[in-house]
Coordinates of C-alpha atoms in Angstrom, one line a residue:
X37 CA 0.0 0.0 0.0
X38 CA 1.2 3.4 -1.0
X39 CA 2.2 6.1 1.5
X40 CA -0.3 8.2 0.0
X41 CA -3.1 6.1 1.1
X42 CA -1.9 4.8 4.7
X43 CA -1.8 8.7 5.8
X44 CA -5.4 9.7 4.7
X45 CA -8.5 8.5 6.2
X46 CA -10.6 6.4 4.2
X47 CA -12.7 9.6 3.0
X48 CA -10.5 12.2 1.7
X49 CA -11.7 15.4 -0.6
X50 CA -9.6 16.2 -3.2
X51 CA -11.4 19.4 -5.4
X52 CA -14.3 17.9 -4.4
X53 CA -14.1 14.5 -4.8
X54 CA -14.3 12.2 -2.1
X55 CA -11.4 9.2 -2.4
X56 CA -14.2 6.7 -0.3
X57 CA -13.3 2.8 0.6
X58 CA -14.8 2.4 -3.3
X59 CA -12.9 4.6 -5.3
X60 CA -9.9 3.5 -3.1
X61 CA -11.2 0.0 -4.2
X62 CA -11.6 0.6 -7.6
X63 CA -7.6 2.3 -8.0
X64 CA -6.2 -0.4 -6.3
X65 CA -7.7 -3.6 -8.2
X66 CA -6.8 -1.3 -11.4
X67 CA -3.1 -0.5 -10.1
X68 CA -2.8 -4.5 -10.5
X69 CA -2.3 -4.1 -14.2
X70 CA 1.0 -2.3 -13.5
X71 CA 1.3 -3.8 -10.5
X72 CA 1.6 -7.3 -12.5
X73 CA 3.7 -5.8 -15.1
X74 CA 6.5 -4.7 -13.1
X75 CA 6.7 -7.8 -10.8
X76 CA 6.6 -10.0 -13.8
X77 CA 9.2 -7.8 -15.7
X78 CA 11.4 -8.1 -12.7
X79 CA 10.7 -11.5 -10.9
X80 CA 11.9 -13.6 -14.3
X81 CA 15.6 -12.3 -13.8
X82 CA 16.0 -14.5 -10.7
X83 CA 13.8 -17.2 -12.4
X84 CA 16.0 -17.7 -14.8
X85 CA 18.9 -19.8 -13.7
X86 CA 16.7 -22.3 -12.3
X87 CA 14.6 -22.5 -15.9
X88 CA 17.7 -23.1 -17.6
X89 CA 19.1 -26.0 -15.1
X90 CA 15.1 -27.3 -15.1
X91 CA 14.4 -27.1 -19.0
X92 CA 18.3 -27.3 -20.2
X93 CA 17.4 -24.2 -22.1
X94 CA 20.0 -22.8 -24.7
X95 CA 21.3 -19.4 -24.6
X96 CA 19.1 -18.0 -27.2
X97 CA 15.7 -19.7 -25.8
X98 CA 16.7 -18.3 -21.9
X99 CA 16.9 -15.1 -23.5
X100 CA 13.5 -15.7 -25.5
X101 CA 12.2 -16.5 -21.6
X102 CA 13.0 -13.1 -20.8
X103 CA 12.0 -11.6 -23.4
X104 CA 8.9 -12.7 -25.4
X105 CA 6.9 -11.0 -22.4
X106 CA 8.6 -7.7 -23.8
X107 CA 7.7 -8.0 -27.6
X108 CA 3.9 -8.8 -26.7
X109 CA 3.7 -6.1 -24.8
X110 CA 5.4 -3.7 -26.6
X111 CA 3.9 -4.5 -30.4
X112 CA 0.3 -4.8 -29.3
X113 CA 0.1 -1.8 -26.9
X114 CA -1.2 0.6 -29.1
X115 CA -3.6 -1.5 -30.0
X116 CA -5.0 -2.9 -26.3
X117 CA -5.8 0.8 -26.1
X118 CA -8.2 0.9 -29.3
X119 CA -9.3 -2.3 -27.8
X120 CA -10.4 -0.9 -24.9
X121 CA -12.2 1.7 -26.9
X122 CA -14.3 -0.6 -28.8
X123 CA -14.9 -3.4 -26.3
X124 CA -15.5 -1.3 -23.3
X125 CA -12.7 -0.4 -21.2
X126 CA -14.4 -2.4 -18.1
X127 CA -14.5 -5.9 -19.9
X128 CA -10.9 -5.5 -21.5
X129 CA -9.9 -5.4 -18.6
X130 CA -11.3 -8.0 -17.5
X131 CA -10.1 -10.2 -20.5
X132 CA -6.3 -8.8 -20.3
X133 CA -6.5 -10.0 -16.1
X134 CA -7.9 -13.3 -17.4
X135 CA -5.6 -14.0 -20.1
X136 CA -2.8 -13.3 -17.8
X137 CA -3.8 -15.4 -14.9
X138 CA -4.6 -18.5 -17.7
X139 CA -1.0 -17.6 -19.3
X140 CA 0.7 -17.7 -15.9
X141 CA -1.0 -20.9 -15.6
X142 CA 0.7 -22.1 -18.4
X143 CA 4.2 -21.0 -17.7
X144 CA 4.0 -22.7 -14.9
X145 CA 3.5 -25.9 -15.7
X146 CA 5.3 -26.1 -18.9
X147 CA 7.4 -28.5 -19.3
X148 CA 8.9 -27.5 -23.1
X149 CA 10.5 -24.5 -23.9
X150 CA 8.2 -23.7 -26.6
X151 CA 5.4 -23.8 -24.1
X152 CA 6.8 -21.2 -21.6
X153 CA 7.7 -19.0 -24.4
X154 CA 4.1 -19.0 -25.4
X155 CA 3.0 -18.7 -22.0
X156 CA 5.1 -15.4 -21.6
X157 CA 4.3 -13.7 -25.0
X158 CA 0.1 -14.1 -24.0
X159 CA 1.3 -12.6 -20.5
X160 CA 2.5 -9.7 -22.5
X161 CA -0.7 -10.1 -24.5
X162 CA -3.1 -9.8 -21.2
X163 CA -0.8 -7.0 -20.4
X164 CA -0.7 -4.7 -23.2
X165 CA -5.0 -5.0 -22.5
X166 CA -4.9 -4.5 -19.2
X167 CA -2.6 -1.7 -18.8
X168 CA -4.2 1.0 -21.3
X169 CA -7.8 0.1 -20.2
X170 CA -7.0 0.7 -16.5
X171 CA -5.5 4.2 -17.6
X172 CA -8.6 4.5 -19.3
X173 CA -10.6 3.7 -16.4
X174 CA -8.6 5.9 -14.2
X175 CA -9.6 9.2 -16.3
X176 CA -13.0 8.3 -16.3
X177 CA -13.4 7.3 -12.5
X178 CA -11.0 10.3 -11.4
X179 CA -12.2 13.8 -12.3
X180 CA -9.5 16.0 -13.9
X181 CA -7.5 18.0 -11.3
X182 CA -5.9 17.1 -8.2
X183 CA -8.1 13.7 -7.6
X184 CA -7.0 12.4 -11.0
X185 CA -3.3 13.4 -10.6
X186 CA -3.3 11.7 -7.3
X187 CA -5.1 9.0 -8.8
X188 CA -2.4 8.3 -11.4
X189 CA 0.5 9.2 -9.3
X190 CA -0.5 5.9 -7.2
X191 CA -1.0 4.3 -10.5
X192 CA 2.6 5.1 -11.3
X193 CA 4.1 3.9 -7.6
X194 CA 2.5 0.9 -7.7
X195 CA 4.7 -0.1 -10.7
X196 CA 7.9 0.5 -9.1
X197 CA 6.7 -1.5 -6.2
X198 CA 5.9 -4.5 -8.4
X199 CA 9.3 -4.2 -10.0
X200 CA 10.7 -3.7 -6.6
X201 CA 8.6 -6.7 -4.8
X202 CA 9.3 -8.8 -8.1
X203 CA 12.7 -9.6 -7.6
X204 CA 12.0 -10.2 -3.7
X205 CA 8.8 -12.2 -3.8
X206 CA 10.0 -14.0 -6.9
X207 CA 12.9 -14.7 -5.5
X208 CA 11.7 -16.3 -2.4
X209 CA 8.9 -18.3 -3.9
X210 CA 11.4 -19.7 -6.4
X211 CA 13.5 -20.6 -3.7
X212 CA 11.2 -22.5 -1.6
X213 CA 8.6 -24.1 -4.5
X214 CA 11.2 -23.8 -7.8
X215 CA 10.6 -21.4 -10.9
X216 CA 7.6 -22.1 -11.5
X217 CA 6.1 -21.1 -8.0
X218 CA 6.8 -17.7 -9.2
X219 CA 4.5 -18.3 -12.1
X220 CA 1.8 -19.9 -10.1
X221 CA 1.5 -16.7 -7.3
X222 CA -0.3 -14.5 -10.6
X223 CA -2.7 -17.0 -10.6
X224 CA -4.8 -16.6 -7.3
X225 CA -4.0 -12.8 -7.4
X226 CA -5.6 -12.7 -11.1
X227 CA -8.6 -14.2 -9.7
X228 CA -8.9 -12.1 -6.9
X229 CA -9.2 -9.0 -9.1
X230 CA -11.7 -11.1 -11.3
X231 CA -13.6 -11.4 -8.2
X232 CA -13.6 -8.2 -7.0
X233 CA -13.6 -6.0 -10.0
X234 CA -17.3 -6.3 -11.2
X235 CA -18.2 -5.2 -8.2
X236 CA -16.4 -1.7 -7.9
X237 CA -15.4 -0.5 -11.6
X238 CA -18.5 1.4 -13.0
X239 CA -20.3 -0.8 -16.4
X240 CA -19.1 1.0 -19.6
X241 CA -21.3 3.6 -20.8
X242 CA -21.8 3.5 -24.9
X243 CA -20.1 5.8 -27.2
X244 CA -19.1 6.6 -30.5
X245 CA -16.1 5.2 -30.1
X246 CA -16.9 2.0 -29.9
X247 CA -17.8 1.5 -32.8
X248 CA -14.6 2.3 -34.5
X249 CA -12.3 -0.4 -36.2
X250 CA -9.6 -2.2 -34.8
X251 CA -6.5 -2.0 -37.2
X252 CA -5.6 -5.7 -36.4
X253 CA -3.0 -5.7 -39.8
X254 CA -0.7 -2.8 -38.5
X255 CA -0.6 -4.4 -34.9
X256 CA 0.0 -7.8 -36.1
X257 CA 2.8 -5.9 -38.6
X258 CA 5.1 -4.5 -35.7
X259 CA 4.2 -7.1 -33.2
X260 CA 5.6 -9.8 -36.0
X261 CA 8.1 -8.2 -36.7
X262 CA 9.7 -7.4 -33.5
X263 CA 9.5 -10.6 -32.6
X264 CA 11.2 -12.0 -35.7
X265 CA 14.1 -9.3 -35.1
X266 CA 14.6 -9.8 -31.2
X267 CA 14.5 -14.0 -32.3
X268 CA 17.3 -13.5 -34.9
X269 CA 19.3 -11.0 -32.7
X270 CA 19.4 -13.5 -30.1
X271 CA 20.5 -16.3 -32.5
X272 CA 23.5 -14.3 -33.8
X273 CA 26.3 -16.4 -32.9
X274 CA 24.6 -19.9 -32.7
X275 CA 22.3 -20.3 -35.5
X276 CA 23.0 -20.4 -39.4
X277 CA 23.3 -17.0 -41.2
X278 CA 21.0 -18.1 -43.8
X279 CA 18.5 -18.7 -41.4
X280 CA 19.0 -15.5 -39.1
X281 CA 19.3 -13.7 -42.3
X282 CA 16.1 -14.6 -43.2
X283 CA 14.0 -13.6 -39.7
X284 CA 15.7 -10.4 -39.4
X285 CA 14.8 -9.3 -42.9
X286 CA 11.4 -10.5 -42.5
X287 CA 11.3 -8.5 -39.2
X288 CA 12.7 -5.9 -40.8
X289 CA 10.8 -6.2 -43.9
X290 CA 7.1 -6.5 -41.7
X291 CA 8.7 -3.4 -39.6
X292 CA 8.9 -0.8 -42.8
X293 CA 5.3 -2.5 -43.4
X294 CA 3.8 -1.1 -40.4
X295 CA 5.1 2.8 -41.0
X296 CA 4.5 2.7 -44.5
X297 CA 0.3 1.6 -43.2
X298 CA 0.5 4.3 -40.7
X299 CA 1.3 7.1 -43.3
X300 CA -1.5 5.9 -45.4
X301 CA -4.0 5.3 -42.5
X302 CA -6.4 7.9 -41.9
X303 CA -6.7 6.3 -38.4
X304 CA -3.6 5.0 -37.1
X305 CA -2.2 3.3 -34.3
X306 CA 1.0 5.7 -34.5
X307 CA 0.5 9.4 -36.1
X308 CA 3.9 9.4 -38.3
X309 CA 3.9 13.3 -37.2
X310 CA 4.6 12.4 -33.4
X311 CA 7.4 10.9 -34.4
X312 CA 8.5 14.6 -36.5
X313 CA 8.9 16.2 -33.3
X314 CA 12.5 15.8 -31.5
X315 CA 11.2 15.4 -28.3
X316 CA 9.0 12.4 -28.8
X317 CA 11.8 10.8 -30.6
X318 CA 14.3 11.9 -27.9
X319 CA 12.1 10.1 -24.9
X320 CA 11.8 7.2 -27.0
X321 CA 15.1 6.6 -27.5
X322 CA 16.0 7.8 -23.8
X323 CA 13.5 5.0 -22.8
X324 CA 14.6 2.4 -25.1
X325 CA 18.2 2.9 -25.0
X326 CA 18.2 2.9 -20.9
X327 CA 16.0 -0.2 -21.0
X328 CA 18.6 -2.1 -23.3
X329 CA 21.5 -1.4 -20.9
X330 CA 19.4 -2.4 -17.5
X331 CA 17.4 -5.4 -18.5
X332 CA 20.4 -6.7 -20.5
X333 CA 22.0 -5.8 -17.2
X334 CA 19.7 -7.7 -14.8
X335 CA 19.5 -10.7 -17.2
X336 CA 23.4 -11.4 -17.5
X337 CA 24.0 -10.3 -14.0
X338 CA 21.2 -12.0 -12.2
X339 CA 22.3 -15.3 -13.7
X340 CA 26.1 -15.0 -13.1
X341 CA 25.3 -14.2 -9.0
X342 CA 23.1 -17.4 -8.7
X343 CA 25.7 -20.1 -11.4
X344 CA 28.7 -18.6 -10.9
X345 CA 28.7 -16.7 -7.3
X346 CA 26.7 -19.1 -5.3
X347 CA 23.7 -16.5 -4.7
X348 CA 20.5 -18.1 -3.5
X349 CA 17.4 -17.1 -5.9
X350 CA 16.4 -15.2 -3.0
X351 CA 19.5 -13.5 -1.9
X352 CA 20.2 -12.6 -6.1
X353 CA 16.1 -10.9 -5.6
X354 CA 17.5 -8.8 -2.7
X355 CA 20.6 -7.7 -4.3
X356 CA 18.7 -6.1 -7.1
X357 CA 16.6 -4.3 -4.2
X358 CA 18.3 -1.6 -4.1
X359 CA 17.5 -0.9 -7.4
X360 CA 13.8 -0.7 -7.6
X361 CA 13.7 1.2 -4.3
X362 CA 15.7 3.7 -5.5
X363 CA 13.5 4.0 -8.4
X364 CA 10.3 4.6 -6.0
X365 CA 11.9 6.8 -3.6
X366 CA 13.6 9.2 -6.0
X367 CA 10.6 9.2 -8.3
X368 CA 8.0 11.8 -6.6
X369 CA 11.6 14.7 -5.9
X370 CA 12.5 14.0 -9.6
X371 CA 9.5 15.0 -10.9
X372 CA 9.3 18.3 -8.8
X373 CA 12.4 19.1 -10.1
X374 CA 10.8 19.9 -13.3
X375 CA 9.5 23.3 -11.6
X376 CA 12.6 24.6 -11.6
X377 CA 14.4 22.9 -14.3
X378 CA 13.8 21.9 -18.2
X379 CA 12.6 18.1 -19.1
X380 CA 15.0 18.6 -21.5
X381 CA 18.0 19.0 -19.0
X382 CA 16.3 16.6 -16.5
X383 CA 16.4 13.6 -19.2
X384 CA 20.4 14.4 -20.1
X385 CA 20.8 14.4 -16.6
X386 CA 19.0 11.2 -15.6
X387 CA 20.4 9.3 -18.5
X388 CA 24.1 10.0 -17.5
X389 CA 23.7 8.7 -14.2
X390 CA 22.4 5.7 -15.3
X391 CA 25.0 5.5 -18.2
X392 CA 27.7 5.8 -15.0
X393 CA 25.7 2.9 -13.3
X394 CA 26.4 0.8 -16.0
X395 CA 30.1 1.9 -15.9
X396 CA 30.1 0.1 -12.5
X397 CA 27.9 -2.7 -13.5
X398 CA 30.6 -3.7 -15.9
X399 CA 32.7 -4.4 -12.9
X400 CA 30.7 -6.6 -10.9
X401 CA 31.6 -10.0 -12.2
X402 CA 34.6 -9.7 -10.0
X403 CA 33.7 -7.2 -7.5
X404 CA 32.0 -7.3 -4.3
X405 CA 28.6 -6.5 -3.8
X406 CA 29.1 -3.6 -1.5
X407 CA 32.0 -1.7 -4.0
X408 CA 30.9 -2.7 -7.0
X409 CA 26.9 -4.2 -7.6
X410 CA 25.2 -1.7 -5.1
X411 CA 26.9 1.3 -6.2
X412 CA 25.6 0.2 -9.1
X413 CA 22.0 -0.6 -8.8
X414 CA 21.5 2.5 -6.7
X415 CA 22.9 4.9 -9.7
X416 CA 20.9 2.9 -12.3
X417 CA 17.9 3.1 -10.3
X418 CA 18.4 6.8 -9.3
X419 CA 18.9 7.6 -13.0
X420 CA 15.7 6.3 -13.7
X421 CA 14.0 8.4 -11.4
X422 CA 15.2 11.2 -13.2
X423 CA 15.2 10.0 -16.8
X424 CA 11.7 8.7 -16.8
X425 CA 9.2 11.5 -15.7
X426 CA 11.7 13.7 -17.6
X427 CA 10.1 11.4 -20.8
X428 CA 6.8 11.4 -20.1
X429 CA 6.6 14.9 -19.7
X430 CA 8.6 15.6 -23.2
X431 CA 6.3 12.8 -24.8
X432 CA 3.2 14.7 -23.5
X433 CA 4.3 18.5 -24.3
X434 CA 4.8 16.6 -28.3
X435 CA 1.4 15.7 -28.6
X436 CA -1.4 17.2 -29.2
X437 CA -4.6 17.4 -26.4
X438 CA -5.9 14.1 -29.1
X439 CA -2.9 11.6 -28.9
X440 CA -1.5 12.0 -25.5
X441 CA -2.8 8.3 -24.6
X442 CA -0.8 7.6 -28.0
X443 CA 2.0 8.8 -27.6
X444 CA 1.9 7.4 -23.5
X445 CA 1.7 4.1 -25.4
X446 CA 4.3 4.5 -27.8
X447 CA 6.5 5.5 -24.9
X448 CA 6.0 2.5 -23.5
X449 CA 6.4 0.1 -25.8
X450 CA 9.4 2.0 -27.0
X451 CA 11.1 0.8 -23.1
X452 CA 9.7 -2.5 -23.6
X453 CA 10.7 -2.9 -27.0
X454 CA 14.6 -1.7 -25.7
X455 CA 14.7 -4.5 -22.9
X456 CA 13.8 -6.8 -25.2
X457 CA 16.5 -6.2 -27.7
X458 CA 18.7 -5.5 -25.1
X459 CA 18.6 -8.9 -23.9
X460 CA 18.7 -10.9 -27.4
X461 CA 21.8 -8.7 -28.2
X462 CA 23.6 -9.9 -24.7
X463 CA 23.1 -13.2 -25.4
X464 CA 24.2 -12.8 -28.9
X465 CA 27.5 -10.8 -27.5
X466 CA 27.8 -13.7 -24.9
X467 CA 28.1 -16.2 -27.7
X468 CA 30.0 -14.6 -29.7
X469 CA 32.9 -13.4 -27.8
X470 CA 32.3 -15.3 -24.5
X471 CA 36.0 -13.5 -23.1
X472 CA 36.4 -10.8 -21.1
X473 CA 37.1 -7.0 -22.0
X474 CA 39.4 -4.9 -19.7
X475 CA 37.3 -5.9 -15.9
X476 CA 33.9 -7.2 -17.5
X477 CA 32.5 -9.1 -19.9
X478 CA 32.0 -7.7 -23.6
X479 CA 28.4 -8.3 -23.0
X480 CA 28.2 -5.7 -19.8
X481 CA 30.0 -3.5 -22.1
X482 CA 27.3 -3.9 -24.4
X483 CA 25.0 -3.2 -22.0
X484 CA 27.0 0.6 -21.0
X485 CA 27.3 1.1 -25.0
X486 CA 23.3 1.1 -25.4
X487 CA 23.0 3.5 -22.6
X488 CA 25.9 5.8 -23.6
X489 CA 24.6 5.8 -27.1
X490 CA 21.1 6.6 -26.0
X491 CA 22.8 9.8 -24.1
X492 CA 24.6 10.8 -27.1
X493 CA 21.8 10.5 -29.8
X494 CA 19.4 12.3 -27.0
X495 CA 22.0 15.1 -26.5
X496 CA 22.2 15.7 -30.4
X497 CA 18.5 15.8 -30.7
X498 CA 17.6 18.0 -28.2
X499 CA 20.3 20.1 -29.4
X500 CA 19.2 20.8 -32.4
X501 CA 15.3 21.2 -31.0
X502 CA 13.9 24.3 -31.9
X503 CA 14.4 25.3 -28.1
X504 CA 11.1 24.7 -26.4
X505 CA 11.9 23.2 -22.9
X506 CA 9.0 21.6 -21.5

């Protein structure tokens, strides 16, 4: 429960509105969809190494483990939100909770590769419904002002305390029950919020909008062909170059698909002209690069402390800790810090601290946890702090008053789309040159060189922005 809510009675006024035991109700059973998200996004790194000893997973279908949640999410995002439009936002929902409870389910008692992959790819499915309908929901429960603003400020906590309690919980429950217990806890949580939220979210009311079309192609498009490029990325290094050849340009090929649709479509998923402003493009990249270097990070480093080190699954959860904490303390201050000083700064800002994390993470194969991986986590997580809100509010001053859910979505999926890659290009790096480089491996270095990339790129777009700094 968020600080927020233990300090208030049960009825508070906010401009009017009074936060009562059912609108408290209703945000919390909708705060699951992020809630889920970031525990699932961060409980898998320390359910990894026992997968791979369980399954005798190679390289390239570990990282596929990891990262098939990612590429769900992120290619059918846009869409979950026009889904939510047309179905009602109350029933997706429901059906994106559902899904992910039923695809947990299956996760966890898969016993092939191919079916856990599956598995993870519909969680990202259930996902990328749940999340933009429970946005959805919140601006319609929440009036505009202070009450909504509250509203989705617990939204946003509640993420970094999944990702936070994902690495702890996950870690202890694969501990005592194996993997797959980690799998299993989404299952009576999903039904719980099945149970409970007929009863407090309001029935859709009918509108225009719901009778619009679902542009299933274009989805299909990108969500295809991310997957095809994050598949061959990660099979650089151990599968034939015919073959990877052949994925990647049909990624590629369904990728250029996709835009080409979206300049023709008179109703798009993604409006080409958010993408003409610098400052979209800048907190996409900020957002993508970043979440390259740290799930890349997490994945290589998480799997190293529990193989290599001797790290329990738990004890590897609470050494990532750190991390997410720092992420939900520093997250609130950050954003203040926009008062007095320009998104545009705050992002460069945020971005080279995490950039100097990953400095240090590069060191922490063969350093000790107190010198080398804390330092770490707490500068990666710190820069996040800064870096993200610093996005948002760049992706929202680029869009007009009509696409700010857009471009929200496109934001996101731009960060899930990055750790996804991030981690197939690891695991390509950690095949093909399986050495180290100067203290760390080549693939940590990898890791630093999407992050310090994504600074530079961000530095020459905003510096050649046409000055506005919000």
């Amino acid at each position: 429960m968020s600080p927020a809510i233990s300090q208030e009675s049960p009825e508070t006024s906010v401009d009017g509105f009074r936060f009562d035991l059912r609108a408290w109700a209703a945000l919390l059973v909708l705060c699951t969809a992020i809630l889920f998200e970031g525990m699932s996004l961060s409980s898998i790194n320390v359910q990894l190494a026992g997968i791979h000893h369980s399954l005798e997973l190679r390289p390239d279908q570990l990282q596929l483990v990891a990262g098939a949640f990612l590429t769900t999410y992120a290619g059918l995002l846009l869409l979950g939100g026009k889904c939510a439009d047309r179905w009602g936002r109350r029933r997706t929902f429901l059906i994106g909770v559902a899904l992910f409870g039923v695809s947990s389910l299956g996760a966890a008692l898969a016993q092939e590769p191919v079916l856990l992959i599956t598995s993870r790819a519909l969680q990202g499915v259930g996902a990328a419904l749940t999340s933009p309908a429970a946005v959805a929901l919140i601006v319609t429960r929440f009036p505009e002002g202070a009450a909504r603003n509250r509203a989705l400020g617990v939204f946003s906590a509640m993420g970094a305390a999944g990702f936070s309690l994902g690495v702890v919980i996950g870690g202890a429950l694969t501990q005592g029950f194996g993997w797959r217990g980690a799998f299993f806890l989404y299952v009576p949580l999903s039904l719980l919020v099945l149970a409970l939220a007929p009863r407090v979210l309001d029935r859709d009311s009918h509108s225009t909008t719901a009778r619009s079309r679902i542009a299933w192609l274009p989805a299909l498009l990108i969500t295809g062909g991310l997957i095809a490029v994050v598949y061959a990325v990660g099979r650089l290094g151990t599968g034939s170059t015919t073959g990877i050849a052949v994925v990647g340009g049909t990624g590629l090929a369904a990728t250029v698909a996709f835009f080409a649709s979206q300049a023709r479509s008179s109703t798009p998923l993604l409006p080409l002209s958010l993408l003409a402003d610098r400052r979209m493009v800048a907190a996409c990249v900020a957002l993508g690069g970043a979440f390259a270097g740290i799930t890349g990070a997490m994945f290589l480093v998480a799997i190293d402390l529990q193989d290599r080190q001797g790290y329990s699954a738990l004890a590897a959860g609470l050494a990532f800790l750190p991390q997410g904490l720092a992420v939900g303390i520093l997250s609130t201050p950050a954003a203040r810090l926009a008062n007095r000083h320009p998104a545009t700064r705050l992002l460069l800002v945020g971005l080279a601290v995490v950039t100097a994390g990953q400095l240090l993470y590069t060191t922490v194969e063969n350093g000790s946890y107190l010198t080398q991986l804390l330092p770490a986590a707490l500068l990666v997580g710190a820069g996040i702090a800064v870096t993200y809100p610093a996005a948002v509010m760049l992706a929202s001053a680029a869009a007009s008053l009509d696409d700010q859910g857009t471009a929200s979505g496109a934001l996101t999926a731009a960060q899930q789309a990055g750790g996804a890659l991030g981690v197939a290009a690891v695991t390509a790096l950690q095949s093909i040159a399986p050495g180290s480089f100067w203290t760390g491996s080549i693939s940590l270095w990898g890791c630093f060189a999407f992050v310090a990339v994504a600074l530079l790129g961000c530095s020459a777009l905003l510096r050649r922005g046409d000055g506005r700094n919000s």
